[in-house]
PDB file of C-alpha atoms in Angstrom:
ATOM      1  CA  UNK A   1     -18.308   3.376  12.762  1.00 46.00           C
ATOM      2  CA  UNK A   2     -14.768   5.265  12.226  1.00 76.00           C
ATOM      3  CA  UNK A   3     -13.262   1.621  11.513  1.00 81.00           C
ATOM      4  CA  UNK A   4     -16.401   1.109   8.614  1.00 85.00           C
ATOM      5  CA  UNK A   5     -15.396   4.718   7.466  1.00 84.00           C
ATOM      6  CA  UNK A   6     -11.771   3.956   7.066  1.00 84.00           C
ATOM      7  CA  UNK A   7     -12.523   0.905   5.158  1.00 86.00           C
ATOM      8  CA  UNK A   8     -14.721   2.321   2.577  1.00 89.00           C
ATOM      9  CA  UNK A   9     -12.178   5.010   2.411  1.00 90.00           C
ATOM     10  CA  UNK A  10      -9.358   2.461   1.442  1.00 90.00           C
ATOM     11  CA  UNK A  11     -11.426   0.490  -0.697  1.00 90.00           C
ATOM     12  CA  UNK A  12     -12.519   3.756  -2.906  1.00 94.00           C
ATOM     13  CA  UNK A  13      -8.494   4.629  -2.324  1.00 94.00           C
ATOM     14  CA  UNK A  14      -7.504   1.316  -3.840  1.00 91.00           C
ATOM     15  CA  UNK A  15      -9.982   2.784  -6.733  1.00 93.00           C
ATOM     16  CA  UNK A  16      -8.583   5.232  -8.151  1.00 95.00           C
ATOM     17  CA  UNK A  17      -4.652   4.929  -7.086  1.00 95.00           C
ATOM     18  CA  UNK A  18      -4.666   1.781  -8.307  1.00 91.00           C
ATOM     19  CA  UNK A  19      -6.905   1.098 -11.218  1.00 92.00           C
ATOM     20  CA  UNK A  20      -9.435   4.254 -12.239  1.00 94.00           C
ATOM     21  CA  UNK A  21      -7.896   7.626 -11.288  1.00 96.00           C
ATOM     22  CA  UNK A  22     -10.231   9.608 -13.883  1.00 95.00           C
ATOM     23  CA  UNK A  23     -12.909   8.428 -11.940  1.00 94.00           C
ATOM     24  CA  UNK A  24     -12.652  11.093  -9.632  1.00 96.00           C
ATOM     25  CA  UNK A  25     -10.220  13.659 -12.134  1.00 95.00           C
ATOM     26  CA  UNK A  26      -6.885  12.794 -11.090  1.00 96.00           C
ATOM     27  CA  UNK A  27      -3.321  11.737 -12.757  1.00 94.00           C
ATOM     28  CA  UNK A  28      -1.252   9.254 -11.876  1.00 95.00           C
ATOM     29  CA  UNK A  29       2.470  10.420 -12.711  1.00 94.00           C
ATOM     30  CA  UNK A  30       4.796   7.463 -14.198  1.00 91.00           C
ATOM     31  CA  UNK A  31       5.599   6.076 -10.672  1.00 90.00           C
ATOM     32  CA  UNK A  32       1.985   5.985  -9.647  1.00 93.00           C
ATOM     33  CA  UNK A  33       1.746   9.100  -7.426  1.00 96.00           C
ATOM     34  CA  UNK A  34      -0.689  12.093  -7.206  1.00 96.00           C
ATOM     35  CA  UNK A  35      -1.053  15.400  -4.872  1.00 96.00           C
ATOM     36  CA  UNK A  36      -2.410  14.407  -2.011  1.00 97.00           C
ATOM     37  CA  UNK A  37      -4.072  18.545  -1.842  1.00 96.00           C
ATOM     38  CA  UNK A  38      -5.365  17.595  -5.697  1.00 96.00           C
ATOM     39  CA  UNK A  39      -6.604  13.818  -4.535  1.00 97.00           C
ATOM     40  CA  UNK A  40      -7.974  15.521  -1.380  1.00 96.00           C
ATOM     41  CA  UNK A  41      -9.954  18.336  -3.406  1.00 96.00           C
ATOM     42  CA  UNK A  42     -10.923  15.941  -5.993  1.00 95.00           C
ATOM     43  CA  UNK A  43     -12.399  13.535  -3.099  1.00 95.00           C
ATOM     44  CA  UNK A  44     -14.462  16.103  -2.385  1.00 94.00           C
ATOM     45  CA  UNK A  45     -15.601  17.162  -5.602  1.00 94.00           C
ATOM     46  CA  UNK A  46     -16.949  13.599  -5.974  1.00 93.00           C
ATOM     47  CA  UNK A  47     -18.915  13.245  -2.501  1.00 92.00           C
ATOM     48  CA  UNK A  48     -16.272  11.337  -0.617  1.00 91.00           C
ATOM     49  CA  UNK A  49     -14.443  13.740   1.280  1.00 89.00           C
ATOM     50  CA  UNK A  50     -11.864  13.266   3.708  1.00 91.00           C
ATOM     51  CA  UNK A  51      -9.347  14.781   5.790  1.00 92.00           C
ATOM     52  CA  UNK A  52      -5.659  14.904   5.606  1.00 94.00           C
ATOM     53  CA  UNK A  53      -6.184  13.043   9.297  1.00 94.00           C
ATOM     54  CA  UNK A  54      -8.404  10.332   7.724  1.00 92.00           C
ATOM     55  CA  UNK A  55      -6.135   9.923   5.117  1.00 94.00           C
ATOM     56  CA  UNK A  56      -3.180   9.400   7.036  1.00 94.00           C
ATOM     57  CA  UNK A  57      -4.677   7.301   9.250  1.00 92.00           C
ATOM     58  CA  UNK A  58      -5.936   4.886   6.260  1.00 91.00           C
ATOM     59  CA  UNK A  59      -2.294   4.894   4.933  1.00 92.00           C
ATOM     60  CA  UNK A  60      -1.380   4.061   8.451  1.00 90.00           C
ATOM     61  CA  UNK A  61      -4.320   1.431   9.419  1.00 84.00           C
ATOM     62  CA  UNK A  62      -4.337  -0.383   6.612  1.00 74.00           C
ATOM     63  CA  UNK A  63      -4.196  -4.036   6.997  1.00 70.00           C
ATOM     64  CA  UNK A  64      -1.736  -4.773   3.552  1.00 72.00           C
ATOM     65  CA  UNK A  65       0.047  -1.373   3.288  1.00 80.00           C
ATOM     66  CA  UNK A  66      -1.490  -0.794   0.060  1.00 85.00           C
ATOM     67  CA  UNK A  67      -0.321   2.867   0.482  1.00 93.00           C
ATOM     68  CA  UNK A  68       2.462   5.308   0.651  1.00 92.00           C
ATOM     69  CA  UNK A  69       2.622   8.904   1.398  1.00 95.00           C
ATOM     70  CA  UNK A  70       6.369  10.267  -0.229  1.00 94.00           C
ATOM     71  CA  UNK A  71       8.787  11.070   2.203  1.00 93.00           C
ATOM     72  CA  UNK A  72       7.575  15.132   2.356  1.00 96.00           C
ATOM     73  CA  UNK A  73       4.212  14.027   3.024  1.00 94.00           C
ATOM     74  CA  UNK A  74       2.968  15.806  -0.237  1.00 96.00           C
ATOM     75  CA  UNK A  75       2.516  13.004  -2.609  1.00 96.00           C
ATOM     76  CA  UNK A  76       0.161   9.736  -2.484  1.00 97.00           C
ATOM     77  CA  UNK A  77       0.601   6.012  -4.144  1.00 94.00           C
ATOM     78  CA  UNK A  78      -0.886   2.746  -3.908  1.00 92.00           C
ATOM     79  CA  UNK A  79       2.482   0.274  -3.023  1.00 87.00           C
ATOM     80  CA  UNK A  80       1.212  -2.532  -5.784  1.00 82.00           C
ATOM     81  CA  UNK A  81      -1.694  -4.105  -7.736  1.00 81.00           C
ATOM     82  CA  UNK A  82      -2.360  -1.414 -10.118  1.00 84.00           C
ATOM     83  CA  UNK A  83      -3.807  -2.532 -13.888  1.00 83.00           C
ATOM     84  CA  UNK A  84      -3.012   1.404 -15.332  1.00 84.00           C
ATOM     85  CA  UNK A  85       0.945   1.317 -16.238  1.00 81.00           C
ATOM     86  CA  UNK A  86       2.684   2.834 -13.766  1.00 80.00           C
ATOM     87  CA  UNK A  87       6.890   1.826 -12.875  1.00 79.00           C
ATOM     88  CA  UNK A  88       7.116   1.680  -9.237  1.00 79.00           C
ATOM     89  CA  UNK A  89      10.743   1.444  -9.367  1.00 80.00           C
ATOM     90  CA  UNK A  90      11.595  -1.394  -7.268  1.00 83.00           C
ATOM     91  CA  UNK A  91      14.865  -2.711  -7.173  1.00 84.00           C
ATOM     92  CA  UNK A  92      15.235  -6.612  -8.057  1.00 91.00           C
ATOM     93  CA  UNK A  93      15.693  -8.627  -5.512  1.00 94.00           C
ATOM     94  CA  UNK A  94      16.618 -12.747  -4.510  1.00 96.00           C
ATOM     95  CA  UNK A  95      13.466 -14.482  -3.680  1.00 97.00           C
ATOM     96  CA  UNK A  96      13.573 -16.856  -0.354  1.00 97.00           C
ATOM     97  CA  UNK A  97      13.537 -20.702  -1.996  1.00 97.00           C
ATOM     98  CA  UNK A  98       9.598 -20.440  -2.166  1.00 97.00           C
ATOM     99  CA  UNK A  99       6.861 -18.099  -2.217  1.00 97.00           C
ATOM    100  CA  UNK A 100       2.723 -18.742  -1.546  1.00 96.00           C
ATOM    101  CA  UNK A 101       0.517 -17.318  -4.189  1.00 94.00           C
ATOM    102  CA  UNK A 102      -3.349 -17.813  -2.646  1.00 92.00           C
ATOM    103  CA  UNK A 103      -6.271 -18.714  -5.485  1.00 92.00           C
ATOM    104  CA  UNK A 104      -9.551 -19.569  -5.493  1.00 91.00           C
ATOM    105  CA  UNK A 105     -10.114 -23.596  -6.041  1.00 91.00           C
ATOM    106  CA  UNK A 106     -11.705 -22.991  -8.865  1.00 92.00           C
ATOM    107  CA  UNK A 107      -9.057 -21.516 -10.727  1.00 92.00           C
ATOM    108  CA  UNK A 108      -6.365 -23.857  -9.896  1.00 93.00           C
ATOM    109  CA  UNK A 109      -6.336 -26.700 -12.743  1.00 95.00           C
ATOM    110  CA  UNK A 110      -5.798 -23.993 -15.088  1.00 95.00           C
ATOM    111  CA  UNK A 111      -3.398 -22.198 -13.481  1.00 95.00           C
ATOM    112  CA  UNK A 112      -1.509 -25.430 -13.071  1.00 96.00           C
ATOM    113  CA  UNK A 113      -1.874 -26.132 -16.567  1.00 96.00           C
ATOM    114  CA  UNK A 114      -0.915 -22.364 -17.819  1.00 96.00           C
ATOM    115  CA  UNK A 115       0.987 -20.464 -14.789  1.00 96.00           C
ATOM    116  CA  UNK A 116       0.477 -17.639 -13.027  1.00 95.00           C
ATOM    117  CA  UNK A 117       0.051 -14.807 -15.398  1.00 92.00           C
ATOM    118  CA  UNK A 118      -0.594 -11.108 -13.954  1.00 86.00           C
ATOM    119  CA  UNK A 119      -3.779 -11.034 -15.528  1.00 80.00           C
ATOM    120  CA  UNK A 120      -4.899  -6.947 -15.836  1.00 76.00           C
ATOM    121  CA  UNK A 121      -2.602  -6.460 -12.535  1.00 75.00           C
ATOM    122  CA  UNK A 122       1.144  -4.574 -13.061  1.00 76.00           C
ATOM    123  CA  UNK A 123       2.522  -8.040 -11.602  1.00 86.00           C
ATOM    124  CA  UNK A 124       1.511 -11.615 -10.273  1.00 92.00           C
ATOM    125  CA  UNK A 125       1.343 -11.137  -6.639  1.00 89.00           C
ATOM    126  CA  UNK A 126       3.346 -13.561  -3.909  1.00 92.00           C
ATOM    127  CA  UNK A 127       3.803 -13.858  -0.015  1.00 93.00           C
ATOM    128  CA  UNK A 128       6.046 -15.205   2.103  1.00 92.00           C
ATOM    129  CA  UNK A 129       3.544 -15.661   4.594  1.00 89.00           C
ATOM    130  CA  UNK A 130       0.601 -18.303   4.793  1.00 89.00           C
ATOM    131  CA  UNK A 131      -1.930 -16.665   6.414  1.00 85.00           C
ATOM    132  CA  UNK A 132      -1.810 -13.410   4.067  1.00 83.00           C
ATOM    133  CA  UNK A 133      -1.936 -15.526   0.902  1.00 86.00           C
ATOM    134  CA  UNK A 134      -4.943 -17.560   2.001  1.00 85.00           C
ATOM    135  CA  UNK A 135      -6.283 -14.640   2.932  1.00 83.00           C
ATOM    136  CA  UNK A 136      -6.009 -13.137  -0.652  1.00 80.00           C
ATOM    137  CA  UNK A 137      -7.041 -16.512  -1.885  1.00 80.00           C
ATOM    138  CA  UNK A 138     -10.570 -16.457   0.478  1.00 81.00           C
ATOM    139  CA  UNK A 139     -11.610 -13.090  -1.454  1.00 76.00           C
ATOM    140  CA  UNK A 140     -13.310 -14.821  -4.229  1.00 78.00           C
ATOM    141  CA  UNK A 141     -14.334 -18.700  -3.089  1.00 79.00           C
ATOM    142  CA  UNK A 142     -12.364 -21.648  -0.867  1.00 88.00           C
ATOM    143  CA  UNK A 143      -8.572 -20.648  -1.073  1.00 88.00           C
ATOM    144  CA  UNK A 144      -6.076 -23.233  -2.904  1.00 92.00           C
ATOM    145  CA  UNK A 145      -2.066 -21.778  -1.853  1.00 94.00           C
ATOM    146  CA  UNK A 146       0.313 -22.639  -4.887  1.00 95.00           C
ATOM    147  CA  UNK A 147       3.539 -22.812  -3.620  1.00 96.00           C
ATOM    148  CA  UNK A 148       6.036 -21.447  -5.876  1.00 97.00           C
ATOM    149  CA  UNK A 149       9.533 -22.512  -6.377  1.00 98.00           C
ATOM    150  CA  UNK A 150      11.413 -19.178  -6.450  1.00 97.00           C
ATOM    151  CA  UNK A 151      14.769 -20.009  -6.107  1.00 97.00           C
ATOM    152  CA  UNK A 152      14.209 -22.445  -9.586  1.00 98.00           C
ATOM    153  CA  UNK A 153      12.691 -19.360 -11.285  1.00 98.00           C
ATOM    154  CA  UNK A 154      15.566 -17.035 -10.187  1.00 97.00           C
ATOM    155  CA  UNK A 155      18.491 -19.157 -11.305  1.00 97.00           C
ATOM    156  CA  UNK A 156      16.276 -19.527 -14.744  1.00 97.00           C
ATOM    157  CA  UNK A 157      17.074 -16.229 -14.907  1.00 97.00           C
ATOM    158  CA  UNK A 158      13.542 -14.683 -14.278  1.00 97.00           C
ATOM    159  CA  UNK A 159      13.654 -11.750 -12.328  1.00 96.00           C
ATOM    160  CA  UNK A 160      11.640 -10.750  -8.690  1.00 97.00           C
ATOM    161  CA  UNK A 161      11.145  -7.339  -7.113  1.00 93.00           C
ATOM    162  CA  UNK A 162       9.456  -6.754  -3.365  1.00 92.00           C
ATOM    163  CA  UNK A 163       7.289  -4.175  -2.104  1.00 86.00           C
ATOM    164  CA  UNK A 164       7.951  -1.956   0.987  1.00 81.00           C
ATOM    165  CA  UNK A 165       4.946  -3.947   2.732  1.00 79.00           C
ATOM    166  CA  UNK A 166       6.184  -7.200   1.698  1.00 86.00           C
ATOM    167  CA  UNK A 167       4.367  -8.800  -1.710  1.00 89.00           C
ATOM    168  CA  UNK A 168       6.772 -10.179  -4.011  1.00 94.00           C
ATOM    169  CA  UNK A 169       6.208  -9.444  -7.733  1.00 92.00           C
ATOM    170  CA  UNK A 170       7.474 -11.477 -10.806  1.00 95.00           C
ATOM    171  CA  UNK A 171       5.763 -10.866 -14.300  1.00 92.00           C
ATOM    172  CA  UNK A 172       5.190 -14.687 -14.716  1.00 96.00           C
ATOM    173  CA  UNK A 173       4.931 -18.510 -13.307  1.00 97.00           C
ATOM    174  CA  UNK A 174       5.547 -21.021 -15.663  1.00 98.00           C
ATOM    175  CA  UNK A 175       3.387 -24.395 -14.297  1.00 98.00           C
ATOM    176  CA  UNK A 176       7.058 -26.013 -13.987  1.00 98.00           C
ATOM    177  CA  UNK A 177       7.640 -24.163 -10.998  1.00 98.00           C
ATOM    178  CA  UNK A 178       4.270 -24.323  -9.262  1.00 97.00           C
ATOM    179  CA  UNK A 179       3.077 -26.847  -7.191  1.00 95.00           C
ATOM    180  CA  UNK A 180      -0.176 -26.810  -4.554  1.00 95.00           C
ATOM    181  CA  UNK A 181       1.359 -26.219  -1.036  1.00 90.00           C
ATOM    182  CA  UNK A 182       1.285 -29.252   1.402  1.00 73.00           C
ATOM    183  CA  UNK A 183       0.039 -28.100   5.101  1.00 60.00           C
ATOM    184  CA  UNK A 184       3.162 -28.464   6.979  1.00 52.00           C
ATOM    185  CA  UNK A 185       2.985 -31.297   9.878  1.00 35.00           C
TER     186      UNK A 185
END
């Protein structure tokens, strides 16, 4: 039941720190944190409270990391995927030679055909790692992973950041650099 609790927690988290804080009253400041006493009172005020123990432990438990607490504990953020405009202030950063981006199949001819465009996210999202991109790609029908050749796109000059948990962002994949990834042997 606690593990149930902490996921409805996260996915009401991911919410509001990420795309709808007025749904619950709060602000976002330009780097995408909040009080976590304000986010805690205003969780409340909506039905869905939760204590500073819950909270910590969904910022520690979660499966992607999709959280931060500030280093004096007193301030909240979601780490990436947010469609409000916030500046998260990571540093660029040199890609490894590719990167996985999971999709649903059905999306994939015209993503081939158009890129990878960020859609209402801050950034396109990629991962080194197989298994977490097909899991992203599984949310929404069969997962397709798009390999991406990121070393190409950072000597054309475009530019790649990386989270504290590990997602790569870019704004943008032209279709010249993407490719469907082959199962390796």
């Amino acid at each position: 039941m606690l593990e149930k609790q902490i996921k409805k927690t996260s996915k009401f988290l991911s919410l509001v720190l990420r795309h709808q804080p007025e749904t619950i009253g709060i602000t976002l400041d330009e780097a995408g944190w909040t009080d976590v006493e304000e986010l805690l009172g205003k969780l409340k005020e909506a039905g869905r409270e939760c204590s500073l123990q819950e909270l910590q432990t969904v910022v520690s438990e979660n499966d992607k990391q999709r959280f931060q607490f500030s280093e004096d504990g007193t301030r909240i953020r979601a780490t990436q995927g947010h469609s409000v405009e916030v500046e998260l202030g990571y540093e660029e950063a040199i890609p490894p030679d590719i990167l996985l981006h999971g999709t649903p199949e059905k999306y994939v001819e015209v993503i081939l055909r158009e890129g990878l465009n960020k859609q209402h996210r801050h950034a396109v999202h990629m991962h080194c790692d197989t298994s977490v991109a097909t899991s992203v790609g599984q949310r929404r029908g069969k997962p397709v992973l798009l390999a991406i050749d990121a070393k190409a796109m950072s000597e054309a000059g475009y530019k790649f950041f990386v989270t504290p948990n590990k997602v790569w962002l870019t704004d943008y994949v032209p279709p010249e650099f993407l490719s469907i990834a082959r199962p390796e042997a």
